[in-house]
Coordinates of C-alpha atoms and ligand atoms in Angstrom, one line a residue:
Chain Z
M12 CA -49.1 1.7 31.2
T13 CA -50.5 0.4 27.8
D14 CA -47.6 1.9 26.3
T15 CA -45.0 -0.4 28.2
A16 CA -47.2 -3.4 28.0
S17 CA -47.8 -3.5 24.3
P18 CA -44.1 -3.8 23.1
R19 CA -43.5 -6.5 25.5
N20 CA -46.6 -8.5 24.2
E21 CA -45.3 -8.1 20.7
R22 CA -41.8 -9.3 21.7
A23 CA -43.4 -12.3 23.3
R24 CA -45.4 -13.0 20.2
F25 CA -42.3 -12.6 18.1
E26 CA -40.3 -14.9 20.3
L27 CA -43.0 -17.6 20.1
A28 CA -43.0 -17.2 16.4
R29 CA -39.5 -17.6 16.3
F30 CA -39.6 -20.9 18.0
E31 CA -42.8 -22.1 16.3
R32 CA -42.4 -21.3 12.7
P33 CA -39.1 -22.8 11.3
S34 CA -39.5 -26.2 13.1
A35 CA -40.9 -28.1 10.0
I36 CA -38.0 -26.8 8.0
S37 CA -35.5 -27.2 10.8
F38 CA -36.6 -30.8 11.3
L39 CA -35.9 -31.7 7.7
G40 CA -32.6 -29.9 8.1
Y41 CA -31.6 -32.0 11.0
A42 CA -32.7 -35.2 9.2
L43 CA -30.8 -34.2 6.0
G44 CA -27.8 -33.5 8.2
L45 CA -27.8 -37.0 10.0
V46 CA -28.4 -38.7 6.6
I47 CA -25.0 -36.9 5.2
I48 CA -23.2 -37.9 8.4
F49 CA -24.1 -41.6 7.9
W50 CA -23.3 -41.5 4.3
C51 CA -19.9 -40.0 5.1
L52 CA -19.3 -42.7 7.8
A53 CA -20.2 -45.3 5.3
G54 CA -18.0 -44.0 2.8
A55 CA -15.0 -44.0 5.3
G56 CA -15.6 -47.5 5.8
F57 CA -16.6 -47.0 9.5
S58 CA -16.9 -50.4 11.3
L59 CA -17.8 -50.9 14.9
E60 CA -16.3 -54.3 14.7
K61 CA -12.9 -52.9 13.7
V62 CA -13.2 -50.3 16.4
A63 CA -13.9 -53.1 19.0
S64 CA -11.1 -55.2 17.8
S65 CA -8.5 -52.5 17.7
P66 CA -7.6 -52.2 21.3
P67 CA -6.0 -55.6 21.3
R68 CA -4.1 -54.9 18.2
F69 CA -3.1 -51.6 19.4
A70 CA -1.9 -53.1 22.6
D71 CA 0.0 -55.6 20.6
F72 CA 1.7 -52.8 18.4
A73 CA 2.5 -51.0 21.6
A74 CA 3.9 -54.0 23.3
R75 CA 6.2 -54.5 20.3
A76 CA 7.1 -51.0 20.0
F77 CA 8.1 -50.4 23.5
P78 CA 10.6 -49.8 24.7
P79 CA 11.6 -47.6 21.8
N80 CA 15.0 -48.2 20.2
L81 CA 17.6 -46.3 22.3
D82 CA 20.7 -48.2 20.6
P83 CA 23.4 -45.2 20.5
Q84 CA 24.2 -46.0 16.9
V85 CA 20.4 -45.8 15.8
L86 CA 20.0 -42.7 17.8
T87 CA 23.0 -41.1 16.1
R88 CA 21.8 -41.9 12.9
L89 CA 18.3 -40.6 13.6
G90 CA 19.8 -37.5 15.2
W91 CA 21.5 -36.6 11.9
K92 CA 18.4 -37.4 9.8
M93 CA 16.6 -35.0 12.2
V94 CA 19.5 -32.4 11.6
E95 CA 18.7 -32.8 7.8
T96 CA 15.0 -32.2 8.5
L97 CA 15.5 -29.0 10.2
Q98 CA 17.8 -27.9 7.6
I99 CA 15.2 -28.3 5.1
A100 CA 12.7 -26.9 7.3
V101 CA 14.7 -23.7 7.9
A102 CA 16.1 -23.1 4.6
G103 CA 12.7 -23.7 2.8
A104 CA 10.9 -21.3 5.3
V105 CA 13.7 -18.6 5.0
I106 CA 13.6 -18.6 1.2
G107 CA 9.7 -18.9 1.2
V108 CA 9.4 -15.9 3.5
I109 CA 11.7 -13.8 1.5
L110 CA 9.9 -14.7 -1.8
S111 CA 6.6 -14.0 -0.1
V112 CA 7.3 -10.3 0.4
P113 CA 7.2 -9.4 -3.2
V114 CA 4.3 -11.8 -4.0
A115 CA 2.4 -10.2 -1.1
L116 CA 3.0 -6.8 -2.5
L117 CA 1.3 -7.8 -5.8
A118 CA -1.5 -9.6 -3.8
A119 CA -2.4 -6.8 -1.4
K120 CA -5.3 -4.5 -2.5
G121 CA -4.3 -0.7 -3.3
L122 CA -0.6 -1.1 -2.9
I123 CA 1.4 -1.3 -6.1
A124 CA -0.8 -3.5 -8.2
G125 CA -4.3 -3.1 -9.6
P126 CA -7.4 -5.3 -8.8
L127 CA -6.8 -7.5 -11.5
V128 CA -3.3 -8.4 -10.5
N129 CA -4.5 -8.6 -6.9
Q130 CA -7.1 -11.2 -7.9
I131 CA -4.9 -13.3 -10.1
V132 CA -2.2 -13.4 -7.5
R133 CA -4.6 -14.3 -4.8
T134 CA -6.1 -17.2 -6.9
G135 CA -2.6 -18.5 -7.7
L136 CA -1.7 -18.4 -3.8
S137 CA -5.2 -20.4 -3.1
F138 CA -4.0 -22.9 -5.4
I139 CA -0.8 -23.3 -3.9
R140 CA -2.3 -23.8 -0.6
A141 CA -5.0 -26.1 -2.1
V142 CA -2.4 -28.7 -3.2
P143 CA -1.2 -30.6 0.0
D144 CA 2.7 -30.3 0.8
I145 CA 3.2 -33.9 0.4
A146 CA 1.8 -33.5 -3.2
W147 CA 4.3 -30.6 -3.9
A148 CA 7.1 -32.9 -2.6
L149 CA 6.1 -35.8 -5.2
V150 CA 6.0 -33.2 -7.9
F151 CA 9.6 -31.9 -7.0
V152 CA 10.8 -35.5 -6.6
V153 CA 9.9 -35.9 -10.1
A154 CA 11.4 -32.5 -11.2
V155 CA 14.7 -32.6 -9.2
G156 CA 15.0 -36.1 -8.3
L157 CA 14.9 -37.9 -4.8
G158 CA 16.4 -36.0 -1.9
P159 CA 16.3 -33.2 0.4
F160 CA 16.4 -30.5 -2.4
A161 CA 12.9 -31.6 -3.7
G162 CA 11.7 -31.4 0.0
M163 CA 13.1 -28.0 0.4
L164 CA 11.6 -26.8 -2.8
A165 CA 8.1 -28.2 -1.5
I166 CA 8.6 -26.1 1.7
V167 CA 9.3 -23.0 -0.2
I168 CA 6.2 -23.3 -2.4
D169 CA 4.1 -24.3 0.7
T170 CA 5.5 -21.2 2.6
I171 CA 4.8 -18.8 -0.4
G172 CA 1.2 -20.1 -0.2
F173 CA 0.8 -19.4 3.4
C174 CA 3.1 -16.2 3.8
G175 CA 2.1 -14.6 0.6
R176 CA -1.7 -14.5 1.6
F177 CA -1.0 -13.5 5.3
F178 CA 1.5 -10.9 4.5
A179 CA -0.9 -9.3 2.0
D180 CA -3.4 -9.4 4.6
D181 CA -1.1 -7.9 7.2
M182 CA -0.3 -5.0 4.9
E183 CA -4.0 -4.3 4.0
A184 CA -4.6 -4.1 7.8
T185 CA -1.9 -1.8 8.7
D186 CA -2.6 1.8 9.5
K187 CA -2.9 3.8 6.3
G188 CA -2.0 7.0 7.8
P189 CA 1.9 6.8 7.4
A190 CA 1.4 5.8 3.8
E191 CA -0.9 8.6 3.2
S192 CA 1.5 11.1 4.6
L193 CA 4.3 9.8 2.5
T194 CA 2.1 10.0 -0.7
A195 CA 1.7 13.5 0.3
T196 CA 5.2 14.2 0.0
G197 CA 5.3 13.1 -3.8
A198 CA 7.0 9.8 -3.0
R199 CA 6.5 6.9 -5.5
K200 CA 4.3 4.1 -4.7
L201 CA 7.2 1.7 -4.2
D202 CA 8.9 4.2 -1.8
V203 CA 5.7 4.6 0.1
V204 CA 5.4 0.7 0.5
A205 CA 9.0 0.3 1.5
C206 CA 9.1 3.3 4.0
A207 CA 5.5 3.2 5.6
T208 CA 3.7 0.0 4.7
I209 CA 6.3 -2.7 5.4
P210 CA 7.9 -1.0 8.6
G211 CA 4.2 -0.8 9.7
S212 CA 3.4 -4.6 9.1
L213 CA 6.8 -5.8 10.4
P214 CA 5.4 -7.3 13.8
A215 CA 2.7 -9.1 11.9
F216 CA 5.3 -10.4 9.3
I217 CA 7.3 -11.6 12.1
S218 CA 4.5 -13.4 13.8
T219 CA 3.3 -14.9 10.6
S220 CA 6.9 -16.0 9.6
L221 CA 7.4 -17.8 12.9
F222 CA 4.0 -19.6 12.1
A223 CA 5.5 -20.6 8.7
L224 CA 8.6 -22.0 10.4
E225 CA 6.4 -24.1 12.9
K226 CA 4.5 -25.3 9.9
A227 CA 7.8 -26.0 7.6
V228 CA 9.0 -28.1 10.7
R229 CA 6.0 -30.2 10.9
S230 CA 5.8 -30.7 7.0
S231 CA 9.5 -31.6 6.8
T232 CA 9.2 -34.4 9.2
I233 CA 6.9 -36.4 6.7
L234 CA 8.4 -35.3 3.4
G235 CA 10.7 -38.4 3.7
L236 CA 7.5 -40.6 3.1
V237 CA 7.8 -39.6 -0.4
G238 CA 11.7 -39.7 -0.8
A239 CA 11.9 -35.9 -0.4
G240 CA 14.6 -36.0 2.4
G241 CA 14.4 -35.8 6.1
I242 CA 13.5 -38.2 8.9
G243 CA 10.2 -39.4 7.4
I244 CA 12.1 -42.1 5.5
E245 CA 13.0 -43.6 8.7
L246 CA 9.4 -43.8 9.7
K247 CA 8.5 -45.5 6.6
V248 CA 11.4 -48.0 6.8
G249 CA 10.6 -48.8 10.3
F250 CA 6.9 -49.6 9.6
D251 CA 7.9 -51.6 6.4
L252 CA 10.3 -53.8 8.2
F253 CA 8.1 -54.1 11.2
D254 CA 11.0 -52.5 13.3
Y255 CA 8.3 -50.9 15.5
P256 CA 10.9 -49.9 18.4
T257 CA 12.7 -47.6 15.9
A258 CA 9.4 -46.3 14.4
M259 CA 8.5 -45.3 17.9
T260 CA 11.8 -43.7 18.4
V261 CA 11.3 -41.7 15.3
I262 CA 7.7 -40.5 16.3
L263 CA 9.0 -39.6 19.9
M264 CA 11.8 -37.5 18.1
I265 CA 9.3 -35.8 15.9
A266 CA 7.1 -34.8 18.9
V267 CA 9.9 -33.5 20.8
V268 CA 11.4 -31.5 18.1
V269 CA 7.8 -30.1 16.8
I270 CA 6.8 -29.2 20.5
G271 CA 10.3 -27.8 20.9
I272 CA 10.0 -25.5 17.9
E273 CA 6.6 -24.3 19.0
L274 CA 8.0 -23.2 22.3
V275 CA 11.0 -21.4 20.7
S276 CA 8.8 -19.6 18.4
G277 CA 6.4 -18.7 20.9
W278 CA 9.1 -17.4 23.0
A279 CA 10.6 -15.4 20.1
R280 CA 7.2 -14.0 19.2
T281 CA 6.6 -12.3 22.7
K282 CA 10.4 -11.2 22.9
I283 CA 10.3 -9.6 19.6
I284 CA 6.9 -8.3 19.3
G285 CA 6.5 -7.7 23.0
E286 CA 9.6 -5.5 22.8
Q287 CA 8.2 -3.3 19.8
R288 CA 5.3 -2.0 22.1
Chain Q
M30 CA -6.8 15.6 -26.0
R31 CA -9.2 17.9 -23.8
D32 CA -6.9 16.9 -21.0
T33 CA -3.7 18.0 -22.6
L34 CA -5.2 21.2 -23.8
S35 CA -6.7 22.3 -20.4
S36 CA -3.3 21.4 -18.7
T37 CA -1.6 23.6 -21.4
I38 CA -4.0 26.3 -20.7
S39 CA -3.6 26.0 -16.9
S40 CA 0.2 26.1 -17.3
V41 CA 0.1 29.1 -19.8
T42 CA -2.1 30.6 -17.1
D43 CA 0.4 29.9 -14.4
L44 CA 3.2 31.3 -16.5
L45 CA 1.1 34.5 -17.0
L46 CA 0.5 34.8 -13.3
R47 CA 4.2 34.2 -12.5
S48 CA 5.7 36.5 -15.1
P49 CA 7.2 39.9 -14.1
A50 CA 4.3 41.5 -15.7
A51 CA 2.2 40.2 -13.0
P52 CA 4.3 40.8 -9.9
D53 CA 3.6 39.1 -6.7
V54 CA 2.1 42.1 -5.3
L55 CA -0.5 41.1 -2.8
T56 CA -2.6 44.1 -1.5
E57 CA -3.5 44.1 2.2
Q58 CA -7.1 43.4 1.2
T59 CA -7.6 39.9 0.4
G60 CA -10.8 37.8 1.0
A61 CA -14.0 38.6 -0.7
A62 CA -12.5 41.5 -2.8
F63 CA -9.8 39.1 -4.1
A64 CA -7.7 40.8 -6.8
P65 CA -7.7 38.6 -9.9
V66 CA -4.1 39.6 -10.9
C67 CA -1.8 37.7 -8.5
S68 CA -0.1 34.6 -7.9
V69 CA -2.7 31.9 -7.1
E70 CA -1.0 28.9 -5.8
I71 CA -4.3 27.2 -4.5
E72 CA -7.8 27.5 -6.1
A73 CA -10.7 25.3 -5.2
R74 CA -13.9 25.8 -7.4
A75 CA -17.3 24.5 -6.3
L76 CA -15.7 21.7 -4.5
S77 CA -17.8 19.1 -2.7
K78 CA -17.3 15.8 -1.0
T79 CA -19.4 13.2 0.2
F80 CA -18.3 10.0 2.2
G81 CA -20.9 7.3 0.8
A82 CA -24.2 9.1 1.2
T83 CA -23.1 11.6 3.9
P84 CA -22.5 15.0 2.4
I85 CA -19.4 16.7 4.1
F86 CA -19.1 19.8 2.3
S87 CA -20.4 21.5 -1.1
D88 CA -19.7 24.4 -3.1
V89 CA -16.4 25.3 -1.5
S90 CA -14.6 28.0 -3.6
F91 CA -11.6 30.0 -2.8
R92 CA -8.3 31.2 -4.3
L93 CA -5.3 31.5 -2.2
A94 CA -2.4 33.8 -3.2
R95 CA 1.3 33.0 -2.9
G96 CA 2.9 33.9 0.6
E97 CA -0.4 34.2 2.2
A98 CA -1.2 32.4 5.5
T99 CA -4.8 31.2 5.7
A100 CA -6.3 29.8 8.8
L101 CA -9.1 27.3 8.2
V102 CA -11.6 27.1 11.2
G103 CA -14.6 25.4 12.0
A104 CA -16.3 22.9 14.5
N105 CA -15.2 19.3 15.0
G106 CA -16.2 17.1 12.1
T107 CA -17.1 20.1 9.6
G108 CA -14.6 18.6 7.2
K109 CA -11.4 20.7 7.6
S110 CA -9.0 17.6 7.4
T111 CA -11.2 16.2 4.6
L112 CA -10.9 19.5 2.7
L113 CA -7.0 19.6 3.1
R114 CA -6.9 15.9 1.7
C115 CA -8.9 16.9 -1.2
L116 CA -6.8 19.8 -2.0
M117 CA -3.7 17.5 -2.1
G118 CA -5.5 14.9 -4.0
L119 CA -5.1 12.2 -1.6
I120 CA -8.7 11.4 -1.6
P121 CA -11.1 11.8 -4.6
T122 CA -13.4 14.9 -4.6
S123 CA -17.2 14.4 -5.4
G124 CA -17.4 17.4 -7.5
G125 CA -15.6 20.6 -8.5
T126 CA -12.1 21.2 -9.2
V127 CA -8.7 21.9 -7.4
H128 CA -5.9 24.0 -8.9
L129 CA -2.7 23.5 -6.9
L130 CA 0.6 25.3 -8.0
G131 CA -1.1 25.8 -11.6
Q132 CA -2.3 22.2 -12.0
Q133 CA -5.6 20.9 -12.0
T134 CA -5.1 18.0 -9.6
D135 CA -7.8 15.5 -11.0
K136 CA -6.5 15.8 -14.6
A137 CA -2.8 15.5 -13.5
T138 CA -0.9 12.4 -14.4
G139 CA 0.7 10.3 -11.6
R140 CA 4.0 11.9 -12.3
Q141 CA 2.7 15.4 -12.5
M142 CA 0.8 14.8 -9.3
R143 CA 4.0 13.6 -7.5
N144 CA 5.7 16.7 -8.9
I145 CA 3.2 18.9 -7.2
R146 CA 3.4 17.2 -4.1
A147 CA 7.1 17.4 -3.7
Q148 CA 6.5 21.0 -3.7
V149 CA 3.8 20.9 -0.9
G150 CA 4.2 20.0 2.6
L151 CA 1.4 18.3 4.8
V152 CA 1.3 18.0 8.3
S153 CA -1.4 15.6 9.3
Q154 CA -3.7 16.0 12.3
K155 CA -2.7 12.4 13.5
H156 CA 1.0 13.1 12.7
N157 CA 1.3 9.7 10.9
L158 CA 4.9 9.0 11.7
V159 CA 6.2 5.7 10.6
P160 CA 6.8 3.7 13.9
R161 CA 9.8 1.7 14.6
L162 CA 11.9 3.9 12.4
T163 CA 14.0 6.7 13.9
V164 CA 13.0 10.3 14.0
L165 CA 15.8 11.2 11.4
S166 CA 14.5 8.5 8.9
N167 CA 11.1 10.0 9.2
V168 CA 12.2 13.5 8.5
L169 CA 14.3 12.1 5.5
H170 CA 10.9 10.6 4.0
G171 CA 9.9 14.2 3.4
L172 CA 12.6 14.4 0.7
L173 CA 11.4 11.3 -1.2
G174 CA 9.3 13.4 -3.5
K175 CA 12.4 15.1 -4.7
H176 CA 14.8 12.2 -4.4
P177 CA 13.0 8.9 -5.0
G178 CA 14.7 5.7 -4.2
I179 CA 16.3 3.7 -1.6
R180 CA 18.8 6.2 -0.5
H181 CA 16.0 8.2 1.3
W182 CA 14.4 5.2 2.9
S183 CA 16.4 5.4 6.2
H184 CA 19.0 7.6 7.8
S185 CA 21.7 4.8 7.5
L186 CA 21.5 4.8 3.7
A187 CA 20.9 8.8 3.1
P188 CA 23.6 10.9 1.6
Q189 CA 25.5 13.3 3.9
F190 CA 23.7 16.3 2.3
S191 CA 20.2 15.0 2.9
R192 CA 21.0 13.9 6.4
E193 CA 22.1 17.6 7.1
T194 CA 18.9 19.0 5.6
A195 CA 17.0 16.7 7.8
M196 CA 18.9 17.7 10.8
Q197 CA 18.4 21.4 10.1
A198 CA 14.6 20.9 9.8
L199 CA 14.7 18.9 13.3
E200 CA 16.7 21.9 14.6
R201 CA 14.0 24.4 13.5
V202 CA 11.3 22.5 15.6
G203 CA 13.7 22.0 18.4
L204 CA 14.2 18.4 18.2
A205 CA 17.9 17.8 16.9
D206 CA 18.6 15.8 20.2
F207 CA 15.9 13.3 19.2
A208 CA 17.1 12.2 15.8
H209 CA 17.9 8.7 16.6
R210 CA 15.0 8.1 19.0
R211 CA 12.5 5.7 17.6
A212 CA 9.4 7.6 16.4
D213 CA 6.9 5.6 18.5
R214 CA 8.7 6.4 21.6
L215 CA 7.9 10.2 21.3
S216 CA 5.5 12.2 23.3
G217 CA 2.5 13.5 21.6
G218 CA 4.0 16.9 21.2
Q219 CA 7.4 15.6 20.1
S220 CA 5.9 13.6 17.3
Q221 CA 3.7 16.5 16.0
R222 CA 7.1 18.5 15.8
V223 CA 8.6 15.7 13.8
A224 CA 5.7 15.7 11.5
I225 CA 6.3 19.4 11.0
A226 CA 10.0 18.8 10.2
R227 CA 9.1 16.1 7.5
A228 CA 6.8 18.7 6.2
I229 CA 9.3 21.4 5.9
V230 CA 12.4 19.5 5.1
G231 CA 11.8 19.6 1.3
A232 CA 11.4 23.6 1.3
P233 CA 8.0 23.3 0.2
K234 CA 6.2 26.2 -1.6
V235 CA 2.9 25.4 0.1
L236 CA 2.4 24.1 3.5
F237 CA -0.8 22.6 4.8
A238 CA -0.8 22.0 8.6
D239 CA -3.9 20.4 10.1
E240 CA -3.9 21.5 13.6
P241 CA -0.1 22.0 14.0
C242 CA -0.4 22.9 17.6
A243 CA -3.1 20.6 18.9
S244 CA -0.6 18.5 20.9
L245 CA 1.7 21.2 21.8
D246 CA 2.1 23.2 25.0
P247 CA 1.4 26.8 24.9
S248 CA 5.1 27.8 24.4
A249 CA 5.9 25.2 21.9
G250 CA 2.7 26.1 20.0
E251 CA 3.8 29.7 19.7
D252 CA 7.2 28.6 18.4
V253 CA 5.6 26.6 15.8
M254 CA 3.3 29.4 14.8
E255 CA 6.2 31.8 14.7
L256 CA 8.0 29.2 12.5
F257 CA 5.2 29.2 10.1
F258 CA 5.1 32.9 10.2
Q259 CA 8.9 33.1 9.3
L260 CA 8.3 30.7 6.4
V261 CA 5.4 32.9 5.1
R262 CA 7.5 36.1 5.5
D263 CA 11.0 35.1 4.5
E264 CA 10.3 32.3 2.2
N265 CA 7.1 33.3 0.6
V266 CA 5.6 30.1 1.5
T267 CA 1.7 29.9 1.2
V268 CA 0.5 28.3 4.5
V269 CA -2.9 26.8 5.1
F270 CA -3.5 25.7 8.8
T271 CA -6.4 24.7 10.6
S272 CA -6.8 25.5 14.3
H273 CA -9.2 25.4 17.2
N274 CA -7.2 28.3 18.7
I275 CA -9.0 31.4 17.7
E276 CA -6.1 33.6 19.0
H277 CA -3.8 31.8 16.8
A278 CA -6.0 32.0 13.9
L279 CA -6.3 35.7 14.1
K280 CA -2.8 36.5 14.9
Y281 CA -1.1 34.2 12.4
G282 CA -3.7 34.0 9.5
D283 CA -3.8 36.8 7.0
R284 CA -7.1 35.3 5.9
L285 CA -9.6 33.2 7.6
L286 CA -11.9 30.6 6.0
G287 CA -14.7 29.4 8.2
L288 CA -16.4 26.0 7.5
A289 CA -20.0 25.6 8.9
Q290 CA -22.8 23.4 7.9
G291 CA -21.0 22.0 4.9
R292 CA -20.1 25.4 3.5
I293 CA -17.6 28.3 3.6
Q294 CA -19.5 30.6 5.9
L295 CA -16.7 33.0 6.5
D296 CA -14.1 34.2 4.2
A297 CA -12.5 37.4 5.4
T298 CA -9.1 39.1 6.3
A299 CA -8.0 38.5 9.9
A300 CA -7.8 42.2 10.4
S301 CA -11.5 42.7 9.8
L302 CA -12.6 40.1 12.2
S303 CA -12.8 39.8 16.0
S304 CA -12.9 36.7 18.0
A305 CA -16.8 37.2 18.6
D306 CA -17.3 36.7 14.8
L307 CA -15.5 33.3 14.9
R308 CA -17.4 32.1 17.8
G309 CA -20.4 32.3 15.8
L310 CA -19.0 29.3 13.6
Y311 CA -19.1 27.1 16.6
D312 CA -23.0 27.6 17.4
Ligands
LIG8 N1 -12.8 8.1 5.7 C1 -13.8 8.6 6.0 N2 -15.0 8.0 5.8 C2 -16.3 8.3 6.1 N3 -16.5 9.5 6.8 C3 -15.4 10.2 7.1 C4 -14.0 9.8 6.8 N4 -13.0 10.6 7.1 C5 -13.9 11.6 7.7 N5 -15.2 11.4 7.7 C6 -16.3 12.1 8.4 O1 -16.1 13.4 7.6 C7 -16.6 14.5 8.7 C8 -15.4 15.3 8.4 O2 -14.3 15.0 9.1 P1 -13.0 15.8 9.1 O3 -11.9 14.9 9.8 O4 -12.6 16.4 8.0 O5 -13.3 17.0 10.3 P2 -12.5 18.1 10.9 O6 -13.2 19.3 10.6 O7 -11.1 17.8 10.4 O8 -12.7 17.7 12.4 P3 -11.7 18.1 13.6 O9 -11.8 19.4 14.0 O10 -12.3 17.0 14.7 O11 -10.3 17.6 13.2 C9 -16.7 13.7 10.0 O12 -18.0 13.7 10.3 C10 -16.1 12.4 9.7 O13 -16.8 11.6 10.5
LIG9 MG1 -9.5 17.3 11.4

């Protein structure tokens, strides 16, 4: 009897202690958290007044933007700009994915490079990801001039930062068995990677690449804001000239294309990877 | 300096052992009273292995001669697979040394190690085929040690000669009809036989087979053991296989090594043992 009672008592005491003891410290923690949040809101220029006055202004914008500009000439121009946007996205994503494979091979632990190289490459990839895509576009506009080529290069770099890291993770996570068995045949590291590690990671690579394509399409729609090609320029011009109906058309087109690409890539993912099973 | 010296010594020893003056005569009696003058292909000296703080085995020593079939037996988890991986240098040992084909594995350079492995076949317990590639590509990978490079990555790139060699290996395990099937669409027994074909395609001098019959039906199991038997008798291959099938171990092994409690508890010729002796290992 006492045997069953005493652990229960102990547990009750433990739970009481768990609720009582840290309360002073946690009170301080909550207070500090609140202070930080208010400090951030202040820094962000939060103003209730503006929140209160925004619905009428927003309604005004909506009234001026609707109906969207559906003039056939404008639609054709925007349509071709959208085609250019997708060209930038697809070209950049494909080149980026291809270049990511060797980069990932150097970044993945225990494949072909030592820990020092792994660390250096992974740090480089973190840096690439830390710089926003629009900043890369600015850099390439300076380097190669205004136009879609700068945008494509920005997408390439952005894709390497994303796929280089995730391809490396994918390869580290694949079953090591086949690689070990090929090592046992006396194969070189490069042959082992090409014959066991990469085929083993292929479904994960495809999935990651489709995400990269989605990301590239989303990025490519705003590169035009800094003159790196694509439909973004139309958005900027629309707002600068107070041509809100056209700007609204651009926003709707972007939404349709981005949602469309997500659907297509989701479908392709289940189709390709589902079939592998 | 010491590295080169000892590897020179070991290669000289190897030469001496292989020279006509020391013929490959293997007396009937192997095991405890192992004759020192004969062609030693595999030697473990005071080998030990721990995973983290968990000891798996220690003080494992044996010498296996060329053309000898050895059955490695022991209960689940006694370290048979781990021992085979240590012998091939696939995982580092925690102590002791391995000499494989006259080379001390922990002192070999990468290139030397690849050279040795190219002459050794391994059938893993888990088969370890590369999924999504064809059976034929998987078997061709067994030639990568001898023929590095892109031409042996896939059956579509392989030279005619290699493809024929791979097809012959598949025929030996009775799977020639499956050459173009994807490796992840095979039954367990089929994939096991592909793994065997991959291990023997390079005509190895030494073959390690980790439970080669575990997924096979009784008749396919007999076929595979007969194939190994044939390799030993006709091609003088040194075979080490693990098995939980006591009959196989006694019938096809010339010699038995029994692992239990982290030690070699049994090292004797098959002829001197009965199945009752082996059952003791599993208590
Ligand atoms: N990579 C690893 N890390 C940690 N422990 C391991 C590892 N591989 C194996 N072990 C442990 O080492 C022990 C020996 O495993 P091993 O696979 O060699 O046994 P085995 O004799 O081949 O068994 P079985 O008859 O089931 O195949 C087991 O207890 C296992 O859990
Ligand atoms: Mg095992």
